[in-house]
Coordinates of C-alpha atoms and ligand atoms in Angstrom, one line a residue:
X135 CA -53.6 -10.8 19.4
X136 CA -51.7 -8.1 20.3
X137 CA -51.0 -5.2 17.7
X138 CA -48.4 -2.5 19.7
X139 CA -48.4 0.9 17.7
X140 CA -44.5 0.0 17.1
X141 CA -41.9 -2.8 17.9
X142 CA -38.6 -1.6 17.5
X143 CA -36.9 -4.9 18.6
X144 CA -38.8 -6.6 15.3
X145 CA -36.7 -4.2 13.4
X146 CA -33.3 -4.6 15.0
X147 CA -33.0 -8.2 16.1
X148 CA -32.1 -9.4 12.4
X149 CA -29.4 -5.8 12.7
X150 CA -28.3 -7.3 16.1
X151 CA -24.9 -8.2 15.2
X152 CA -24.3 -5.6 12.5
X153 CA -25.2 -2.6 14.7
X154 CA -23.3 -4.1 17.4
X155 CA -19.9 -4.4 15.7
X156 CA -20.2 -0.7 14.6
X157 CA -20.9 0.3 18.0
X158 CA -17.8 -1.9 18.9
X159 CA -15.8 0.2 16.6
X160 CA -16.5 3.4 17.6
X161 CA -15.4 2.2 21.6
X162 CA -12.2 0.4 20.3
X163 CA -11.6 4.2 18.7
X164 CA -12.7 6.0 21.7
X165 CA -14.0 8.4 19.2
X166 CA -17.3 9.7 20.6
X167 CA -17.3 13.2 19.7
X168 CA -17.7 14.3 15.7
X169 CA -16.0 11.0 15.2
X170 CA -15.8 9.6 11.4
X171 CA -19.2 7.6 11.6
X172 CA -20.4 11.4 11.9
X173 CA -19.4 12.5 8.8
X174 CA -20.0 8.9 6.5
X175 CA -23.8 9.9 7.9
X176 CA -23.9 13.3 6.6
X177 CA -22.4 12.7 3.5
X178 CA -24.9 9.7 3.0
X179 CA -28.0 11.0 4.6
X180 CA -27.1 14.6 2.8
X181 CA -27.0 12.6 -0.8
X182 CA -30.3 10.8 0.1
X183 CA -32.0 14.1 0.8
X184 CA -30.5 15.8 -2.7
X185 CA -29.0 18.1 -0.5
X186 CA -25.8 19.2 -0.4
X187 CA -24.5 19.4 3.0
X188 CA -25.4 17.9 6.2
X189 CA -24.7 18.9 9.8
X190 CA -25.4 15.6 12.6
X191 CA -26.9 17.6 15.5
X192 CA -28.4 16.4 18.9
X193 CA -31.9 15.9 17.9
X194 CA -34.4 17.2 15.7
X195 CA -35.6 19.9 18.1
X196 CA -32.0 21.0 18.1
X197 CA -31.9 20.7 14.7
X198 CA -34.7 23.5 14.0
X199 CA -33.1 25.4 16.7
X200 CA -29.4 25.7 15.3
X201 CA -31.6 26.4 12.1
X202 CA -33.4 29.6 13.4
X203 CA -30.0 30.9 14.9
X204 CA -28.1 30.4 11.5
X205 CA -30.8 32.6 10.0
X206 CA -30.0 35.1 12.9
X207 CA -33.9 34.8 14.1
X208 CA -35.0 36.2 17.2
X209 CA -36.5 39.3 18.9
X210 CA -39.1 41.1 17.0
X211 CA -39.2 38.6 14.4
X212 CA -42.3 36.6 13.5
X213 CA -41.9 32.8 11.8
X214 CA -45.1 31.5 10.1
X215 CA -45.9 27.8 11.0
X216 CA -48.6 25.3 11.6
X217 CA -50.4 24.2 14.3
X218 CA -50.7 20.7 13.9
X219 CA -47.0 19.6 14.7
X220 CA -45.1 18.7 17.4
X221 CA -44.5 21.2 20.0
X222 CA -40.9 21.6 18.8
X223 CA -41.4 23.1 15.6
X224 CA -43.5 26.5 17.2
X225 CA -41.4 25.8 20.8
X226 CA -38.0 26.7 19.0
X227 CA -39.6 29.8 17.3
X228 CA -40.3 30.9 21.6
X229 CA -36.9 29.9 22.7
X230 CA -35.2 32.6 20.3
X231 CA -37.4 35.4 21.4
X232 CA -39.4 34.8 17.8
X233 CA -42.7 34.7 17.7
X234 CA -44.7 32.2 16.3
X235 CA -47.7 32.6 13.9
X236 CA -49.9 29.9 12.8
X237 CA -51.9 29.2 10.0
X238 CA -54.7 26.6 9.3
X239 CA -53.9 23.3 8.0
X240 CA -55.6 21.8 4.9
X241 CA -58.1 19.8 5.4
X242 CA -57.3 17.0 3.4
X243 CA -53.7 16.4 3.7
X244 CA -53.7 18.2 7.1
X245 CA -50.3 20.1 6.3
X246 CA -49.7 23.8 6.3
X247 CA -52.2 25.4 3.9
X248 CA -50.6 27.6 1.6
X249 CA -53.5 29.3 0.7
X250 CA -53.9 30.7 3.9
X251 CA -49.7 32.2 4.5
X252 CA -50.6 35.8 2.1
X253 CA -52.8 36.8 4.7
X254 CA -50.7 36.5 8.4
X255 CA -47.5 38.3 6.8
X256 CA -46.2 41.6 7.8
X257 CA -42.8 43.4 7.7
X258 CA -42.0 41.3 10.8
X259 CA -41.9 37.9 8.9
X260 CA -38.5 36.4 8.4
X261 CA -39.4 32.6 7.8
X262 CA -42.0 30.1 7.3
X263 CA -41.9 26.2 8.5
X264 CA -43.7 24.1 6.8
X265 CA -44.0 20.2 8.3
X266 CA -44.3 17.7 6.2
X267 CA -46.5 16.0 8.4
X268 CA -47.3 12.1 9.0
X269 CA -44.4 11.4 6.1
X270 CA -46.6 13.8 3.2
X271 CA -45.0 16.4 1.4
X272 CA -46.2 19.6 2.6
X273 CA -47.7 21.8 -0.4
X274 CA -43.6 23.3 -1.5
X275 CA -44.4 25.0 -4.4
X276 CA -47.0 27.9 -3.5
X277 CA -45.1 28.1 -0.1
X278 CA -41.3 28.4 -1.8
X279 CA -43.2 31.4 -4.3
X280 CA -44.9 33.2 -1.4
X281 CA -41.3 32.9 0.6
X282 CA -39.6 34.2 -2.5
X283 CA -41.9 37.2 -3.3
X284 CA -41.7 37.9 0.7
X285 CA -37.9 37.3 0.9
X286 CA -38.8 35.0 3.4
X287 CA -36.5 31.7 4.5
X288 CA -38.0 28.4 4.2
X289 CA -37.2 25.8 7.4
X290 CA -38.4 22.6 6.1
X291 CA -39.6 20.5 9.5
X292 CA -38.9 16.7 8.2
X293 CA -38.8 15.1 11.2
X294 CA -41.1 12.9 10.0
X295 CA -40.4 12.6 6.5
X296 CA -36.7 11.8 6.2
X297 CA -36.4 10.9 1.9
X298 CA -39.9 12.4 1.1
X299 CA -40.5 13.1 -2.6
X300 CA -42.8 15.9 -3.9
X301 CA -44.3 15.8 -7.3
X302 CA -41.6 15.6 -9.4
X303 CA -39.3 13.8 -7.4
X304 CA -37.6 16.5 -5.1
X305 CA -37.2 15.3 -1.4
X306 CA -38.1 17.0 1.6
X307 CA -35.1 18.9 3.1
X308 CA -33.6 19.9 -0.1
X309 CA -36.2 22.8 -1.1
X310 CA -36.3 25.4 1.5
X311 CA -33.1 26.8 2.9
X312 CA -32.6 24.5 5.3
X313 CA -34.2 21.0 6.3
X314 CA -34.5 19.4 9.7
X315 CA -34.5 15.6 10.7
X316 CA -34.8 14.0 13.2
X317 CA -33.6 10.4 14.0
X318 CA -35.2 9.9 17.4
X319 CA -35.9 6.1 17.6
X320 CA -39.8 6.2 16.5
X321 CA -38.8 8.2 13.1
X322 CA -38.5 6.5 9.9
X323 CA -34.9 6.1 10.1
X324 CA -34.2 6.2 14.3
X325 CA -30.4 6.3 15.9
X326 CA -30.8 4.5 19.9
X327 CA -31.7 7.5 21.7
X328 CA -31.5 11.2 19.9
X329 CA -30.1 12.4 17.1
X330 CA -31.2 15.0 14.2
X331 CA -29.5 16.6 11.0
X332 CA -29.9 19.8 9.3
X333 CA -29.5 19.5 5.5
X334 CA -29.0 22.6 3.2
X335 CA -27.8 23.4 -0.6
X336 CA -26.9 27.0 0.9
X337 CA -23.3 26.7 2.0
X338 CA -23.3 30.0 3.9
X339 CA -25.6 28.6 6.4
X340 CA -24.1 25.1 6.1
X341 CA -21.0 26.3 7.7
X342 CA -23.3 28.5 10.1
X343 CA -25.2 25.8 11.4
X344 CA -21.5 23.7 11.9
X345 CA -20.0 26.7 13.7
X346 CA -22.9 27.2 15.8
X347 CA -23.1 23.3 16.7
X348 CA -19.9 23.3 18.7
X349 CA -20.5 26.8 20.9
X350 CA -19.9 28.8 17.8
X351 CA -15.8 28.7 18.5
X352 CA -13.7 28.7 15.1
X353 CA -11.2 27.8 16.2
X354 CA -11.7 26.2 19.7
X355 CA -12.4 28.6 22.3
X356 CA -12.1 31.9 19.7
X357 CA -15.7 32.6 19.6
X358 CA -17.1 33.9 16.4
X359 CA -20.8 33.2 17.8
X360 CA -22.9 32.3 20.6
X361 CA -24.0 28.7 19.6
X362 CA -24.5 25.7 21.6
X363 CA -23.8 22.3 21.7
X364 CA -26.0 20.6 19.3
X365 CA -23.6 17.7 18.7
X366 CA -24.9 14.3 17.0
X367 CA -23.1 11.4 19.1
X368 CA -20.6 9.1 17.4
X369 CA -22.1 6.3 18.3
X370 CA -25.8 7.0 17.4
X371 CA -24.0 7.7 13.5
X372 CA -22.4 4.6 13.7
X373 CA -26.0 2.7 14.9
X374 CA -28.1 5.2 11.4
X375 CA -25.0 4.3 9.7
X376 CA -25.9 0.1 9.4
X377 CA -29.7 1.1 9.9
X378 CA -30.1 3.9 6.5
X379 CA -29.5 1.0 3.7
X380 CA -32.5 -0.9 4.8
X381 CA -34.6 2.5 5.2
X382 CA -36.1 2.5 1.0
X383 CA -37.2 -1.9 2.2
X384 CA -38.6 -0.3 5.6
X385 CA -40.5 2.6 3.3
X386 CA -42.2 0.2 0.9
X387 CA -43.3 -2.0 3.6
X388 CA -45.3 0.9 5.5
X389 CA -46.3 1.9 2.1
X390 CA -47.7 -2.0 1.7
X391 CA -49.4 -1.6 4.8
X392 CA -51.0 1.2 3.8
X393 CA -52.5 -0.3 1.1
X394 CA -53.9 -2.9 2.9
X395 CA -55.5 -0.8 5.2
X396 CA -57.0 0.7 2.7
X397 CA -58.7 -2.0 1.2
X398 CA -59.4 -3.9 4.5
X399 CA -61.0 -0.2 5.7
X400 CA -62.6 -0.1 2.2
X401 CA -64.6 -3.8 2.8
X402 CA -65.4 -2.4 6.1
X403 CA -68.1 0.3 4.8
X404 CA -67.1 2.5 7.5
X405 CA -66.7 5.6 5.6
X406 CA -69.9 5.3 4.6
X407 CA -71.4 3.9 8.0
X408 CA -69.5 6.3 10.4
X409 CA -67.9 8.7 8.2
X410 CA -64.2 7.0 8.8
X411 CA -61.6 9.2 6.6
X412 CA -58.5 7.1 5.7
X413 CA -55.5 9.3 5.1
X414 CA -55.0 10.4 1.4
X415 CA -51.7 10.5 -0.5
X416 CA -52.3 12.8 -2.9
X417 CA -48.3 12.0 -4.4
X418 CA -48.9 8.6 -5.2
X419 CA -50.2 9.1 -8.9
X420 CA -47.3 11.4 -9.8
X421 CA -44.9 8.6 -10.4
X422 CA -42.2 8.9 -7.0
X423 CA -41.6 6.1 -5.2
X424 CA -41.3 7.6 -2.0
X425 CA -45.1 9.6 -1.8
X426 CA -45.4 8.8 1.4
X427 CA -43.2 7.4 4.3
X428 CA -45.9 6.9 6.7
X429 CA -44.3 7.6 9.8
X430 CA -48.3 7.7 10.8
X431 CA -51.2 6.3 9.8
X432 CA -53.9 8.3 10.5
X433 CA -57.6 8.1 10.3
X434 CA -60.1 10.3 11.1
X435 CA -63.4 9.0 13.5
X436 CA -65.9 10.2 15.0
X437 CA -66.5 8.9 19.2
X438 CA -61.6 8.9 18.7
X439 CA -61.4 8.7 22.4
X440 CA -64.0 5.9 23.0
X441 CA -62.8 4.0 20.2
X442 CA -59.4 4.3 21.6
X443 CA -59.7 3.0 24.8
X444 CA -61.6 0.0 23.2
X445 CA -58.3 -0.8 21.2
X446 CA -56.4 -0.9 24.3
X447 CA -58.8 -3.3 25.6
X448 CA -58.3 -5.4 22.8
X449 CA -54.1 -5.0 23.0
X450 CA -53.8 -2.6 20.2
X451 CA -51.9 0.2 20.1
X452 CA -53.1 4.0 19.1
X453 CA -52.3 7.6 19.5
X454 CA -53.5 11.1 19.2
X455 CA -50.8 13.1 17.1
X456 CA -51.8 15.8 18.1
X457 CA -54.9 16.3 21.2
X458 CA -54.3 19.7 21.4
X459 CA -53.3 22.2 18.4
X460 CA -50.6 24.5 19.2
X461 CA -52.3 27.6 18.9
X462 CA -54.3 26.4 21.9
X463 CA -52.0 25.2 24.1
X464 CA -51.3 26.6 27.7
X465 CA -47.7 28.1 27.1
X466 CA -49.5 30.6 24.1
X467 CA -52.1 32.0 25.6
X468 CA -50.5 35.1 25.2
X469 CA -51.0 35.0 21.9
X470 CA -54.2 35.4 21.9
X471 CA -56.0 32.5 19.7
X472 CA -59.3 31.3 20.7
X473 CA -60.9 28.5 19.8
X474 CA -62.6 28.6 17.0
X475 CA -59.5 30.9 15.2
X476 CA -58.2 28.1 13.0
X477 CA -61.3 25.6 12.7
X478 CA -60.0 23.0 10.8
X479 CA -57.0 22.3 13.2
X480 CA -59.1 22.3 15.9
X481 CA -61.9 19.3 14.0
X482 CA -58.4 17.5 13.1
X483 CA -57.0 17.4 16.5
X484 CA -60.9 15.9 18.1
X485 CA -61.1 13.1 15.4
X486 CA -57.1 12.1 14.4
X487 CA -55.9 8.9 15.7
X488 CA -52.6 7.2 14.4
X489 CA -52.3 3.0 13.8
X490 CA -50.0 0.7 13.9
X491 CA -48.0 1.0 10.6
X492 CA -44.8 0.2 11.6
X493 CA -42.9 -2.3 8.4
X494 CA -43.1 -6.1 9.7
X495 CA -47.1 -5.7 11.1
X496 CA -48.2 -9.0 9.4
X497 CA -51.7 -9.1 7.7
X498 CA -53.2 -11.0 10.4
X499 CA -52.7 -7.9 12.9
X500 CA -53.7 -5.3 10.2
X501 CA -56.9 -7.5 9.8
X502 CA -57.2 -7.3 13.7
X503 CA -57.1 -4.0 13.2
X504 CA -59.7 -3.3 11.3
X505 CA -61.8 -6.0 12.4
X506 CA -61.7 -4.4 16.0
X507 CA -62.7 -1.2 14.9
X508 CA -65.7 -2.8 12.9
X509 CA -66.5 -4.0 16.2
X510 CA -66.8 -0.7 18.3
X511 CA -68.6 0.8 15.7
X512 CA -71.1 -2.2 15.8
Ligands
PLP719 C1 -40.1 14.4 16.3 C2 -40.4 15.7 15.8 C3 -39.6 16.8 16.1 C4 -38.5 16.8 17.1 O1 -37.5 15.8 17.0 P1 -36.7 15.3 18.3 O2 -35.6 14.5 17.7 O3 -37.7 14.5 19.1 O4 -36.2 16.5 19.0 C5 -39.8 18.0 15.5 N1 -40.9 18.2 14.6 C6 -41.6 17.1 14.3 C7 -42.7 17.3 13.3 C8 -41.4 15.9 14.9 O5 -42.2 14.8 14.6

C-alpha cells in the first residue's frame, strides 16, 4: 500500500472544474496583477484570521520580509526567534542586515519557549517571531507581555497555521503586530505555486506593508520607499479563492487523523516499548475548534533515520522538519552557537519525523502506518 506524505491531486480533483472556471475568469479579464480575486482573498482570508487588514504578497518568505521592512528593521537591530522553523523566518532577519537571536524551544510543544526570551534581550531588540509551529499555537500570552514591557513588535510566523486558535479563541495572525501566511501548495490552505499574506489590526503598517509591496511608489513611480515587489498573483487568489471554503472540512479531517493515530499509536505500546512521543495538543481541552491544524504530524523516535528509510521501503512517505536547527546551520556560524547552546532543539531536530496527515488518508493507510512502524521496531 502506498501512504505518500501528501496527495494534492486527492484534494483538487473533486475542485477540478470549480478552480478551473475561476482561473478562466481571471484570463477572459486579463487581470493578472492586484486583480479583484486579490482583494475578495484579503478581505476573506483577513476576516478568517480576526484581523483587520490583509495584504496578498508573493509568498510567505516575502511575506515576513515586507513585515520586517514595515517595522523599519535592519542594521544594528537584533529580532528574537526560534530555531526550529524554516529557514525563512531567521533568513529574512539576515537579508535586512538584522540579526537573528535564537532561543530554545519547549520541549513539549516544540514552539518558542517564552520562558527563555527575558534573558537574550538587550537595547538592540526591536521584535520577536514566534512560529506557530506544525499548526500549534505558539505560547502568545507570556510572549505579547514580555514584547510589551520591552516595546518590542510581535511578527507572528503562521505559515503553518493559517486559522489557528489560542486558548480563548484568538487566531494566529491577529495577536502580534503583524501575521505572516503562507499559501505555498503543501500549507493548509495552498494557491498552485506561491503565494503568502500579511494580516495586521495596525493600520499604519497595513498601508506600509501595501506601499512597500509594489516598489514602495505612491503613486506609480513617486517613491515614498524602497520596497519590492512582493505581489500575490491574480490567479493564485482566484485558485485560494474556490479552495478557503473547504479549508474548516480539510482541518477537521487532519484533526480526525490525528486522533486516530493516536489511538492506533496508543494500541501499539510503543511509548512505552521505544519511548515513541506522539505530538501533544495542549489547546484541545480549552474548547476552540481549531487547536490544531496539523500541517505536521510529528513524532518523536529514537533510531528517526533508520526507521525512515524503512518506511520508504515500504512506500510511505516521511520527513525531517527540521535535520538541522538554525542556530547550527552553515550560513550562521558567525554567530557563534555551538552545539550543545540550545539542547533541546538540538534532541528535537535528531528524533522529529513528520507522517502522512494530509485530510482524505483513509484508515487503512493510517493503520499501515502504524503497523509498519510496529514492524521496524520489532
Ligand atoms: C513555509 C514556511 C515559510 C515560508 O513560506 P513560503 O511561502 O514557502 O515562502 C516560512 N515559515 C514557515 C514556518 C514555513 O513553514
Amino acid at each position: 500500500m502506498k501512504v505518500p506524505l501528501l496527495d494534492l491531486g486527492a484534494q483538487h480533483e473533486p475542485l477540478r472544474k470549480e478552480i478551473l472556471a475561476a482561473m478562466e475568469h481571471v484570463i477572459d479579464k486579463n487581470s493578472y496583477i492586484l486583480g479583484e480575486e486579490v482583494k475578495v482573498l484579503e478581505e476573506s482570508v483577513s476576516t478568517y484570521c480576526q484581523a483587520r487588514y490583509g495584504i496578498g504578497v508573493s509568498s510567505g518568505t516575502d511575506a515576513l520580509l515586507v513585515s520586517l521592512m514595515a517595522l523599519d528593521i535592519g542594521s544594528g537591530d537584533e529580532v528574537i526567534t526560534t530555531p526550529l522553523s524554516f529557514f525563512a523566518t531567521a533568513g529574512c532577519i539576515t537579508r535586512l542586515g538584522a540579526k537573528p537571536v535564537f532561543v530554545d524551544v519547549d520541549p513539549v510543544t516544540l514552539n518558542l519557549d517564552p520562558k527563555k526570551i527575558t534573558a537574550v534581550i538587550t537595547e538592540k531588540t526591536r521584535a520577536i517571531i514566534p512560529v506557530h509551529l506544525y499548526g500549534q499555537c505558539a505560547d502568545m500570552d507570556p510572549i505579547l507581555s514580555i514584547a510589551a514591557d520591552h516595546k518590542l513588535a510581535v511578527v507572528e510566523d503562521a505559515a503553518q497555521a493559517i486559522g489557528v486558535e489560542y486558548r480563548d479563541g484568538r487566531r494566529v495572525g491577529s495577536m502580534g503586530s503583524l501575521g505572516c501566511l503562507s499559501f505555498f501548495p503543501s500549507k493548509n490552505l495552498g494557491a498552485f505555486g506561491d503565494g503568502g499574506m500579511v494580516v495586521t489590526n495596525d493600520e499604519g503598517l497595513a498601508d506600509r506593508v501595501r506601499l512597500l509591496r509594489t516598489q514602495g511608489g505612491r503613486p506609480k513611480y513617486y517613491h515614498k520607499a524602497v520596497g519590492g515587489n512582493f505581489r500575490l498573483d491574480t490567479l493564485q487568489a482566484s485558485v485560494l479563492n474556490v479552495k478557503l471554503p473547504y479549508l474548516d472540512g480539510w482541518t477537521s479531517m487532519r484533526q480526525q487523523n490525528a486522533m486516530r493515530y493516536e489511538k492506533l499509536f496508543e494500541a501499539s505500546g510503543l511509548s512505552e516499548k521505544i519511548g515513541l512521543r506522539l505530538p501533544k495538543a495542549i489547546y484541545r481541552d480549552s474548547n476552540v475548534a481549531h487547536y490544531h491544524i496539523y500541517n505536521q504530524f510529528i513524532i518523536r523516535v529514537s533510531k528517526r533515520d533508520e526507521l525512515r528509510a524503512y518506511l520508504k521501503e515500504n512506500e510511505i512517505g516521511s520527513e525531517i522538519y527540521y535535520p538541522v536547527p538554525l542556530h547550527l546551520q552553515d550560513c550562521y556560524r558567525a554567530l557563534g552557537y555551538h552545539q550543545g547552546d540550545l539542547p533541546e532543539v538540538e534532541n528535537a531536530c535528531q528524533e522529529n519525523l513528520g507522517l502522512p496527515i494530509y485530510p482524505e488518508l483513509g484508515q487503512d493507510q493510517l493503520e499501515f502506518v502504524v503497523k509498519t512502524i510496529q514492524e521496524f521496531y520489532n
